[in-house]
PDB file of C-alpha atoms in Angstrom:
ATOM      1  CA  LYS A  29       0.000   0.000   0.000  1.00 49.00           C
ATOM      2  CA  ASP A  30       2.811   2.350   0.890  1.00 50.00           C
ATOM      3  CA  MET A  31       4.456   1.767  -2.483  1.00 49.00           C
ATOM      4  CA  ALA A  32       1.139   2.354  -4.273  1.00 49.00           C
ATOM      5  CA  TRP A  33       0.649   5.599  -2.382  1.00 47.00           C
ATOM      6  CA  ARG A  34       4.107   6.806  -3.394  1.00 52.00           C
ATOM      7  CA  LEU A  35       3.540   5.933  -7.049  1.00 52.00           C
ATOM      8  CA  THR A  36       0.199   7.720  -7.341  1.00 59.00           C
ATOM      9  CA  PRO A  37       1.583  11.281  -7.680  1.00 55.00           C
ATOM     10  CA  LEU A  38       3.988  10.109 -10.399  1.00 55.00           C
ATOM     11  CA  LEU A  39       1.209   8.319 -12.287  1.00 54.00           C
ATOM     12  CA  LEU A  40      -1.016  11.371 -12.032  1.00 52.00           C
ATOM     13  CA  LEU A  41       1.781  13.556 -13.339  1.00 53.00           C
ATOM     14  CA  LEU A  42       2.422  11.222 -16.242  1.00 52.00           C
ATOM     15  CA  LEU A  43      -1.281  11.018 -17.081  1.00 50.00           C
ATOM     16  CA  ALA A  44      -1.528  14.805 -17.018  1.00 51.00           C
ATOM     17  CA  TRP A  45       1.456  15.048 -19.371  1.00 48.00           C
ATOM     18  CA  VAL A  46      -0.024  12.470 -21.771  1.00 47.00           C
ATOM     19  CA  ALA A  47      -3.330  14.346 -21.771  1.00 49.00           C
ATOM     20  CA  SER A  48      -1.592  17.621 -22.532  1.00 50.00           C
ATOM     21  CA  MET A  49       0.361  16.050 -25.380  1.00 49.00           C
ATOM     22  CA  CYS A  50      -2.814  14.558 -26.845  1.00 46.00           C
ATOM     23  CA  SER A  51      -4.445  17.988 -26.886  1.00 47.00           C
ATOM     24  CA  ALA A  52      -1.406  19.531 -28.557  1.00 50.00           C
ATOM     25  CA  ARG A  53      -0.883  19.556 -32.295  1.00 52.00           C
ATOM     26  CA  LYS A  54      -0.041  16.361 -34.109  1.00 53.00           C
ATOM     27  CA  ARG A  55       3.696  15.770 -34.325  1.00 45.00           C
ATOM     28  CA  THR A  56       3.640  16.144 -38.113  1.00 53.00           C
ATOM     29  CA  ASP A  57       2.016  19.556 -37.787  1.00 77.00           C
ATOM     30  CA  LEU A  58       4.747  21.513 -35.990  1.00 86.00           C
ATOM     31  CA  LEU A  59       6.649  23.023 -38.915  1.00 89.00           C
ATOM     32  CA  ASN A  60       5.586  25.688 -41.398  1.00 91.00           C
ATOM     33  CA  VAL A  61       2.124  26.202 -39.911  1.00 91.00           C
ATOM     34  CA  CYS A  62      -0.204  29.103 -39.140  1.00 92.00           C
ATOM     35  CA  MET A  63      -2.242  29.419 -35.976  1.00 88.00           C
ATOM     36  CA  ASP A  64      -6.012  29.132 -36.093  1.00 81.00           C
ATOM     37  CA  ALA A  65      -6.582  32.723 -35.011  1.00 68.00           C
ATOM     38  CA  LYS A  66      -8.477  35.849 -36.017  1.00 73.00           C
ATOM     39  CA  HIS A  67      -6.338  37.254 -38.851  1.00 74.00           C
ATOM     40  CA  HIS A  68      -4.010  34.374 -39.768  1.00 74.00           C
ATOM     41  CA  LYS A  69      -3.976  32.757 -43.189  1.00 88.00           C
ATOM     42  CA  THR A  70      -4.838  29.059 -43.333  1.00 82.00           C
ATOM     43  CA  LYS A  71      -1.422  28.177 -44.711  1.00 92.00           C
ATOM     44  CA  PRO A  72       1.836  30.160 -44.959  1.00 86.00           C
ATOM     45  CA  GLY A  73       3.072  31.400 -48.301  1.00 91.00           C
ATOM     46  CA  PRO A  74       4.868  34.279 -50.083  1.00 91.00           C
ATOM     47  CA  GLU A  75       3.626  37.838 -49.519  1.00 91.00           C
ATOM     48  CA  ASP A  76       5.881  40.059 -51.620  1.00 89.00           C
ATOM     49  CA  LYS A  77       4.436  43.364 -50.432  1.00 89.00           C
ATOM     50  CA  LEU A  78       4.334  42.965 -46.659  1.00 90.00           C
ATOM     51  CA  HIS A  79       4.501  46.344 -44.935  1.00 92.00           C
ATOM     52  CA  ASP A  80       7.496  47.928 -43.192  1.00 92.00           C
ATOM     53  CA  GLN A  81       8.526  45.948 -40.080  1.00 96.00           C
ATOM     54  CA  CYS A  82       6.776  42.799 -41.303  1.00 94.00           C
ATOM     55  CA  THR A  83       8.889  42.558 -44.483  1.00 95.00           C
ATOM     56  CA  PRO A  84      11.333  39.974 -43.009  1.00 95.00           C
ATOM     57  CA  TRP A  85       8.550  37.383 -43.364  1.00 95.00           C
ATOM     58  CA  LYS A  86       7.617  38.151 -46.988  1.00 93.00           C
ATOM     59  CA  LYS A  87       9.114  34.920 -48.423  1.00 94.00           C
ATOM     60  CA  ASN A  88       6.832  32.817 -46.237  1.00 94.00           C
ATOM     61  CA  ALA A  89       4.173  34.443 -44.089  1.00 92.00           C
ATOM     62  CA  CYS A  90       0.992  33.671 -42.189  1.00 92.00           C
ATOM     63  CA  CYS A  91      -0.166  37.289 -42.532  1.00 93.00           C
ATOM     64  CA  SER A  92      -1.609  39.143 -45.513  1.00 91.00           C
ATOM     65  CA  LEU A  93      -0.564  42.557 -46.845  1.00 93.00           C
ATOM     66  CA  ASN A  94      -3.659  44.149 -45.269  1.00 91.00           C
ATOM     67  CA  THR A  95      -2.912  42.644 -41.862  1.00 90.00           C
ATOM     68  CA  SER A  96       0.712  43.818 -42.003  1.00 89.00           C
ATOM     69  CA  GLN A  97      -0.407  47.349 -42.868  1.00 93.00           C
ATOM     70  CA  GLU A  98      -3.091  47.542 -40.202  1.00 92.00           C
ATOM     71  CA  LEU A  99      -0.919  46.314 -37.341  1.00 89.00           C
ATOM     72  CA  HIS A 100       1.352  49.347 -37.869  1.00 91.00           C
ATOM     73  CA  GLN A 101      -1.553  51.665 -37.045  1.00 89.00           C
ATOM     74  CA  ASP A 102      -2.327  52.877 -33.526  1.00 82.00           C
ATOM     75  CA  PRO A 103      -4.902  52.119 -32.468  1.00 83.00           C
ATOM     76  CA  SER A 104      -4.980  49.145 -34.798  1.00 84.00           C
ATOM     77  CA  LEU A 105      -8.375  47.999 -36.006  1.00 83.00           C
ATOM     78  CA  LEU A 106      -7.151  44.392 -35.911  1.00 81.00           C
ATOM     79  CA  TYR A 107      -7.965  44.240 -32.200  1.00 84.00           C
ATOM     80  CA  ASN A 108      -8.927  47.869 -31.391  1.00 90.00           C
ATOM     81  CA  PHE A 109      -5.870  47.991 -29.154  1.00 92.00           C
ATOM     82  CA  ASN A 110      -4.399  51.379 -28.238  1.00 94.00           C
ATOM     83  CA  LEU A 111      -0.717  51.424 -27.255  1.00 95.00           C
ATOM     84  CA  ASP A 112      -1.103  55.060 -26.136  1.00 95.00           C
ATOM     85  CA  HIS A 113      -3.439  54.219 -23.246  1.00 96.00           C
ATOM     86  CA  CYS A 114      -1.183  56.164 -20.843  1.00 97.00           C
ATOM     87  CA  GLY A 115      -0.072  58.973 -23.112  1.00 95.00           C
ATOM     88  CA  LYS A 116       2.124  58.801 -26.181  1.00 95.00           C
ATOM     89  CA  MET A 117       4.378  55.754 -26.209  1.00 96.00           C
ATOM     90  CA  GLU A 118       8.015  56.438 -27.101  1.00 95.00           C
ATOM     91  CA  PRO A 119       8.664  55.559 -30.784  1.00 96.00           C
ATOM     92  CA  THR A 120      11.624  53.330 -29.844  1.00 97.00           C
ATOM     93  CA  CYS A 121       9.322  51.366 -27.535  1.00 97.00           C
ATOM     94  CA  ARG A 122       6.476  51.200 -30.034  1.00 96.00           C
ATOM     95  CA  ARG A 123       8.749  49.549 -32.615  1.00 97.00           C
ATOM     96  CA  HIS A 124       9.060  46.495 -30.370  1.00 97.00           C
ATOM     97  CA  PHE A 125       5.292  46.092 -30.086  1.00 96.00           C
ATOM     98  CA  VAL A 126       4.908  46.386 -33.858  1.00 96.00           C
ATOM     99  CA  GLN A 127       7.635  43.755 -34.284  1.00 96.00           C
ATOM    100  CA  ASP A 128       5.964  41.575 -31.657  1.00 95.00           C
ATOM    101  CA  ASN A 129       2.720  41.825 -33.649  1.00 93.00           C
ATOM    102  CA  CYS A 130       4.532  41.003 -36.907  1.00 95.00           C
ATOM    103  CA  LEU A 131       5.991  37.868 -35.318  1.00 95.00           C
ATOM    104  CA  TYR A 132       2.590  36.881 -33.909  1.00 90.00           C
ATOM    105  CA  GLU A 133       0.656  37.437 -37.127  1.00 91.00           C
ATOM    106  CA  CYS A 134       3.261  36.501 -39.746  1.00 94.00           C
ATOM    107  CA  SER A 135       5.574  33.779 -38.428  1.00 93.00           C
ATOM    108  CA  PRO A 136       5.099  30.196 -39.701  1.00 94.00           C
ATOM    109  CA  ASN A 137       7.778  28.992 -37.252  1.00 95.00           C
ATOM    110  CA  LEU A 138       5.875  28.870 -33.958  1.00 94.00           C
ATOM    111  CA  GLY A 139       4.309  25.421 -34.359  1.00 92.00           C
ATOM    112  CA  PRO A 140       6.110  23.750 -31.434  1.00 92.00           C
ATOM    113  CA  TRP A 141       4.525  26.255 -29.028  1.00 94.00           C
ATOM    114  CA  ILE A 142       0.973  26.424 -30.402  1.00 91.00           C
ATOM    115  CA  GLN A 143      -1.742  25.463 -27.915  1.00 87.00           C
ATOM    116  CA  GLU A 144      -5.503  25.170 -28.241  1.00 85.00           C
ATOM    117  CA  VAL A 145      -7.552  27.832 -26.457  1.00 79.00           C
ATOM    118  CA  LYS A 146     -11.258  28.477 -26.067  1.00 79.00           C
ATOM    119  CA  GLN A 147     -11.521  32.169 -26.841  1.00 74.00           C
ATOM    120  CA  SER A 148     -14.093  33.966 -28.948  1.00 71.00           C
ATOM    121  CA  TRP A 149     -11.459  35.503 -31.218  1.00 68.00           C
ATOM    122  CA  ARG A 150      -9.069  32.588 -31.696  1.00 76.00           C
ATOM    123  CA  LYS A 151      -8.819  28.828 -31.312  1.00 80.00           C
ATOM    124  CA  GLU A 152      -5.045  28.706 -30.865  1.00 82.00           C
ATOM    125  CA  ARG A 153      -2.252  30.728 -29.279  1.00 84.00           C
ATOM    126  CA  PHE A 154       1.447  30.201 -28.647  1.00 87.00           C
ATOM    127  CA  LEU A 155       2.827  29.619 -25.163  1.00 92.00           C
ATOM    128  CA  ASP A 156       6.350  29.941 -23.710  1.00 94.00           C
ATOM    129  CA  VAL A 157       8.103  30.714 -27.001  1.00 96.00           C
ATOM    130  CA  PRO A 158      11.814  30.956 -26.049  1.00 96.00           C
ATOM    131  CA  LEU A 159      12.588  34.562 -26.985  1.00 97.00           C
ATOM    132  CA  CYS A 160      16.300  35.320 -27.487  1.00 97.00           C
ATOM    133  CA  LYS A 161      17.651  37.159 -24.464  1.00 96.00           C
ATOM    134  CA  GLU A 162      18.924  40.162 -26.450  1.00 97.00           C
ATOM    135  CA  ASP A 163      15.510  40.721 -28.055  1.00 97.00           C
ATOM    136  CA  CYS A 164      13.831  40.682 -24.656  1.00 97.00           C
ATOM    137  CA  GLN A 165      16.502  42.866 -23.041  1.00 98.00           C
ATOM    138  CA  GLN A 166      16.319  45.507 -25.777  1.00 98.00           C
ATOM    139  CA  TRP A 167      12.502  45.557 -25.649  1.00 97.00           C
ATOM    140  CA  TRP A 168      12.686  46.255 -21.924  1.00 98.00           C
ATOM    141  CA  GLU A 169      15.451  48.869 -22.238  1.00 97.00           C
ATOM    142  CA  ASP A 170      13.613  50.789 -24.969  1.00 97.00           C
ATOM    143  CA  CYS A 171      10.298  50.769 -23.087  1.00 97.00           C
ATOM    144  CA  ARG A 172      11.463  51.557 -19.532  1.00 95.00           C
ATOM    145  CA  THR A 173      10.455  55.224 -19.725  1.00 94.00           C
ATOM    146  CA  SER A 174       7.146  54.749 -21.567  1.00 97.00           C
ATOM    147  CA  HIS A 175       3.970  54.448 -19.495  1.00 98.00           C
ATOM    148  CA  THR A 176       1.275  51.853 -18.894  1.00 97.00           C
ATOM    149  CA  CYS A 177      -1.228  50.941 -16.180  1.00 97.00           C
ATOM    150  CA  LYS A 178      -1.151  47.118 -16.235  1.00 95.00           C
ATOM    151  CA  ASN A 179       1.342  44.260 -16.129  1.00 95.00           C
ATOM    152  CA  ASN A 180      -0.852  41.866 -18.162  1.00 95.00           C
ATOM    153  CA  TRP A 181      -2.261  43.285 -21.371  1.00 95.00           C
ATOM    154  CA  HIS A 182      -4.387  40.269 -22.284  1.00 89.00           C
ATOM    155  CA  ARG A 183      -7.165  40.975 -19.815  1.00 91.00           C
ATOM    156  CA  GLY A 184      -8.738  43.442 -17.408  1.00 94.00           C
ATOM    157  CA  TRP A 185      -9.100  46.495 -19.664  1.00 96.00           C
ATOM    158  CA  ASN A 186     -12.073  48.834 -19.805  1.00 96.00           C
ATOM    159  CA  TRP A 187     -13.499  48.272 -23.305  1.00 95.00           C
ATOM    160  CA  SER A 188     -16.618  50.467 -22.922  1.00 94.00           C
ATOM    161  CA  SER A 189     -15.359  52.939 -25.559  1.00 93.00           C
ATOM    162  CA  GLY A 190     -14.564  50.179 -28.056  1.00 92.00           C
ATOM    163  CA  PHE A 191     -10.845  50.551 -27.408  1.00 93.00           C
ATOM    164  CA  ASN A 192      -8.826  49.494 -24.381  1.00 94.00           C
ATOM    165  CA  LYS A 193      -8.656  52.004 -21.543  1.00 96.00           C
ATOM    166  CA  CYS A 194      -7.094  51.648 -18.105  1.00 97.00           C
ATOM    167  CA  PRO A 195      -9.488  50.019 -15.632  1.00 95.00           C
ATOM    168  CA  ALA A 196     -10.811  51.993 -12.675  1.00 94.00           C
ATOM    169  CA  GLY A 197      -8.191  52.437  -9.994  1.00 92.00           C
ATOM    170  CA  ALA A 198      -5.252  51.644 -12.278  1.00 94.00           C
ATOM    171  CA  THR A 199      -2.419  54.172 -12.221  1.00 96.00           C
ATOM    172  CA  CYS A 200      -0.259  55.135 -15.178  1.00 97.00           C
ATOM    173  CA  ARG A 201       3.377  54.572 -14.268  1.00 97.00           C
ATOM    174  CA  THR A 202       6.572  53.764 -16.130  1.00 97.00           C
ATOM    175  CA  PHE A 203       7.012  50.356 -17.722  1.00 97.00           C
ATOM    176  CA  GLU A 204       9.862  49.716 -15.310  1.00 96.00           C
ATOM    177  CA  SER A 205       7.420  50.135 -12.426  1.00 96.00           C
ATOM    178  CA  TYR A 206       5.077  47.460 -13.807  1.00 97.00           C
ATOM    179  CA  PHE A 207       7.828  45.342 -15.365  1.00 97.00           C
ATOM    180  CA  PRO A 208      10.902  45.485 -13.070  1.00 97.00           C
ATOM    181  CA  SER A 209      12.964  43.146 -15.274  1.00 97.00           C
ATOM    182  CA  PRO A 210      13.181  42.002 -18.907  1.00 97.00           C
ATOM    183  CA  ALA A 211      11.656  38.651 -17.903  1.00 97.00           C
ATOM    184  CA  ALA A 212       8.712  40.413 -16.197  1.00 97.00           C
ATOM    185  CA  LEU A 213       7.956  42.248 -19.456  1.00 97.00           C
ATOM    186  CA  CYS A 214       8.453  39.480 -22.013  1.00 96.00           C
ATOM    187  CA  GLU A 215       6.807  36.738 -19.966  1.00 97.00           C
ATOM    188  CA  GLY A 216       4.077  38.706 -18.218  1.00 95.00           C
ATOM    189  CA  ILE A 217       2.675  41.161 -20.737  1.00 95.00           C
ATOM    190  CA  TRP A 218       0.955  38.575 -22.973  1.00 93.00           C
ATOM    191  CA  SER A 219       0.198  35.836 -20.399  1.00 91.00           C
ATOM    192  CA  HIS A 220       3.401  33.832 -20.948  1.00 94.00           C
ATOM    193  CA  SER A 221       3.315  33.872 -24.726  1.00 93.00           C
ATOM    194  CA  TYR A 222       7.087  34.281 -24.451  1.00 94.00           C
ATOM    195  CA  LYS A 223       9.681  32.857 -22.116  1.00 95.00           C
ATOM    196  CA  LEU A 224      13.002  34.652 -21.644  1.00 96.00           C
ATOM    197  CA  SER A 225      15.635  32.350 -23.115  1.00 95.00           C
ATOM    198  CA  ASN A 226      19.172  31.945 -21.792  1.00 95.00           C
ATOM    199  CA  TYR A 227      20.267  31.518 -25.400  1.00 96.00           C
ATOM    200  CA  SER A 228      21.524  34.294 -27.667  1.00 95.00           C
ATOM    201  CA  ARG A 229      20.550  35.364 -31.153  1.00 95.00           C
ATOM    202  CA  GLY A 230      22.076  33.083 -33.786  1.00 92.00           C
ATOM    203  CA  SER A 231      22.267  30.107 -31.420  1.00 94.00           C
ATOM    204  CA  GLY A 232      19.542  28.172 -33.204  1.00 94.00           C
ATOM    205  CA  ARG A 233      17.863  27.610 -29.831  1.00 95.00           C
ATOM    206  CA  CYS A 234      15.750  30.760 -29.407  1.00 97.00           C
ATOM    207  CA  ILE A 235      13.216  32.661 -31.495  1.00 97.00           C
ATOM    208  CA  GLN A 236      14.308  36.046 -32.835  1.00 96.00           C
ATOM    209  CA  MET A 237      11.752  38.826 -33.006  1.00 95.00           C
ATOM    210  CA  TRP A 238      14.256  40.834 -35.075  1.00 92.00           C
ATOM    211  CA  PHE A 239      16.294  39.395 -37.961  1.00 93.00           C
ATOM    212  CA  ASP A 240      17.806  40.351 -41.316  1.00 93.00           C
ATOM    213  CA  PRO A 241      15.899  38.515 -44.074  1.00 91.00           C
ATOM    214  CA  ALA A 242      18.961  38.791 -46.334  1.00 91.00           C
ATOM    215  CA  GLN A 243      20.537  36.189 -44.037  1.00 91.00           C
ATOM    216  CA  GLY A 244      17.436  33.979 -44.167  1.00 92.00           C
ATOM    217  CA  ASN A 245      14.921  33.345 -41.388  1.00 95.00           C
ATOM    218  CA  PRO A 246      16.819  31.977 -38.345  1.00 95.00           C
ATOM    219  CA  ASN A 247      13.578  30.861 -36.701  1.00 96.00           C
ATOM    220  CA  GLU A 248      13.166  28.017 -39.201  1.00 95.00           C
ATOM    221  CA  GLU A 249      16.156  26.216 -37.658  1.00 94.00           C
ATOM    222  CA  VAL A 250      14.864  26.885 -34.133  1.00 96.00           C
ATOM    223  CA  ALA A 251      11.431  25.430 -34.925  1.00 94.00           C
ATOM    224  CA  ARG A 252      13.063  22.346 -36.461  1.00 93.00           C
ATOM    225  CA  PHE A 253      15.186  21.787 -33.351  1.00 93.00           C
ATOM    226  CA  TYR A 254      12.245  21.936 -30.937  1.00 93.00           C
ATOM    227  CA  ALA A 255       9.932  19.965 -33.238  1.00 91.00           C
ATOM    228  CA  LEU A 256      12.545  17.212 -33.446  1.00 89.00           C
ATOM    229  CA  ALA A 257      12.859  17.137 -29.651  1.00 88.00           C
ATOM    230  CA  MET A 258       9.086  16.829 -29.326  1.00 83.00           C
ATOM    231  CA  SER A 259       8.762  14.132 -31.996  1.00 77.00           C
ATOM    232  CA  ALA A 260      11.516  12.177 -30.214  1.00 76.00           C
ATOM    233  CA  GLY A 261       9.208  12.091 -27.191  1.00 66.00           C
ATOM    234  CA  THR A 262      11.450  14.050 -24.853  1.00 58.00           C
ATOM    235  CA  LEU A 263       9.685  14.255 -21.523  1.00 31.00           C
ATOM    236  CA  PRO A 264       9.270  17.543 -19.641  1.00 39.00           C
ATOM    237  CA  HIS A 265      12.195  18.119 -17.294  1.00 33.00           C
ATOM    238  CA  GLY A 266      10.267  17.472 -14.082  1.00 27.00           C
ATOM    239  CA  VAL A 267       8.909  14.117 -15.232  1.00 27.00           C
ATOM    240  CA  GLU A 268      12.296  13.078 -16.542  1.00 26.00           C
ATOM    241  CA  LEU A 269      13.849  13.678 -13.118  1.00 26.00           C
ATOM    242  CA  LEU A 270      11.213  11.535 -11.428  1.00 26.00           C
TER     243      LEU A 270
END
């Protein structure tokens, strides 16, 4: 009985892991895929005229020209989201949010991190994408002096005007006040869409938000690496230790 009691937590953990893997995408569906979300194309493909900061993805994109143009607007009609909810955001900071949106809407290399969700505006999202540490650090550095009123931008806004406004009682303060570290910003702002990676740009082990398309898309190699690890059945670290 004692042995059975000790095994139960391990069995429960394993069953939970198996259930989560069953709900994830099929192993053959991790590379070159688009999320099932509000503005994504069904399948990735060339988009020669992608706009401005989204141009790195033009050879193979999950976003259309119209989507790439609209996400550069503020507020953008894609989601009626206003970056200037606490006064004018610094242009150097705003560039990171535009690039973040380009990655979200355009990248076909996020398959290993796509999860099903039950939300009115999308059926899938990505979770814990390993964002290269320099990309996260620079995002934080460039946004420290801009202002916001929340440390999670996915929920809790006042939408009564049709656009996001700070909820009652929320105070506009610097980003650094709400996000005291790069990890707090990159991991917290979109409900753990990203995870701060210990790896650097060019390592082949982390997703780059910024890259030079003349050198190719480095995120293709990263997606292949993680998809291969998943198809090999690598267990989550905690289960492996047990």
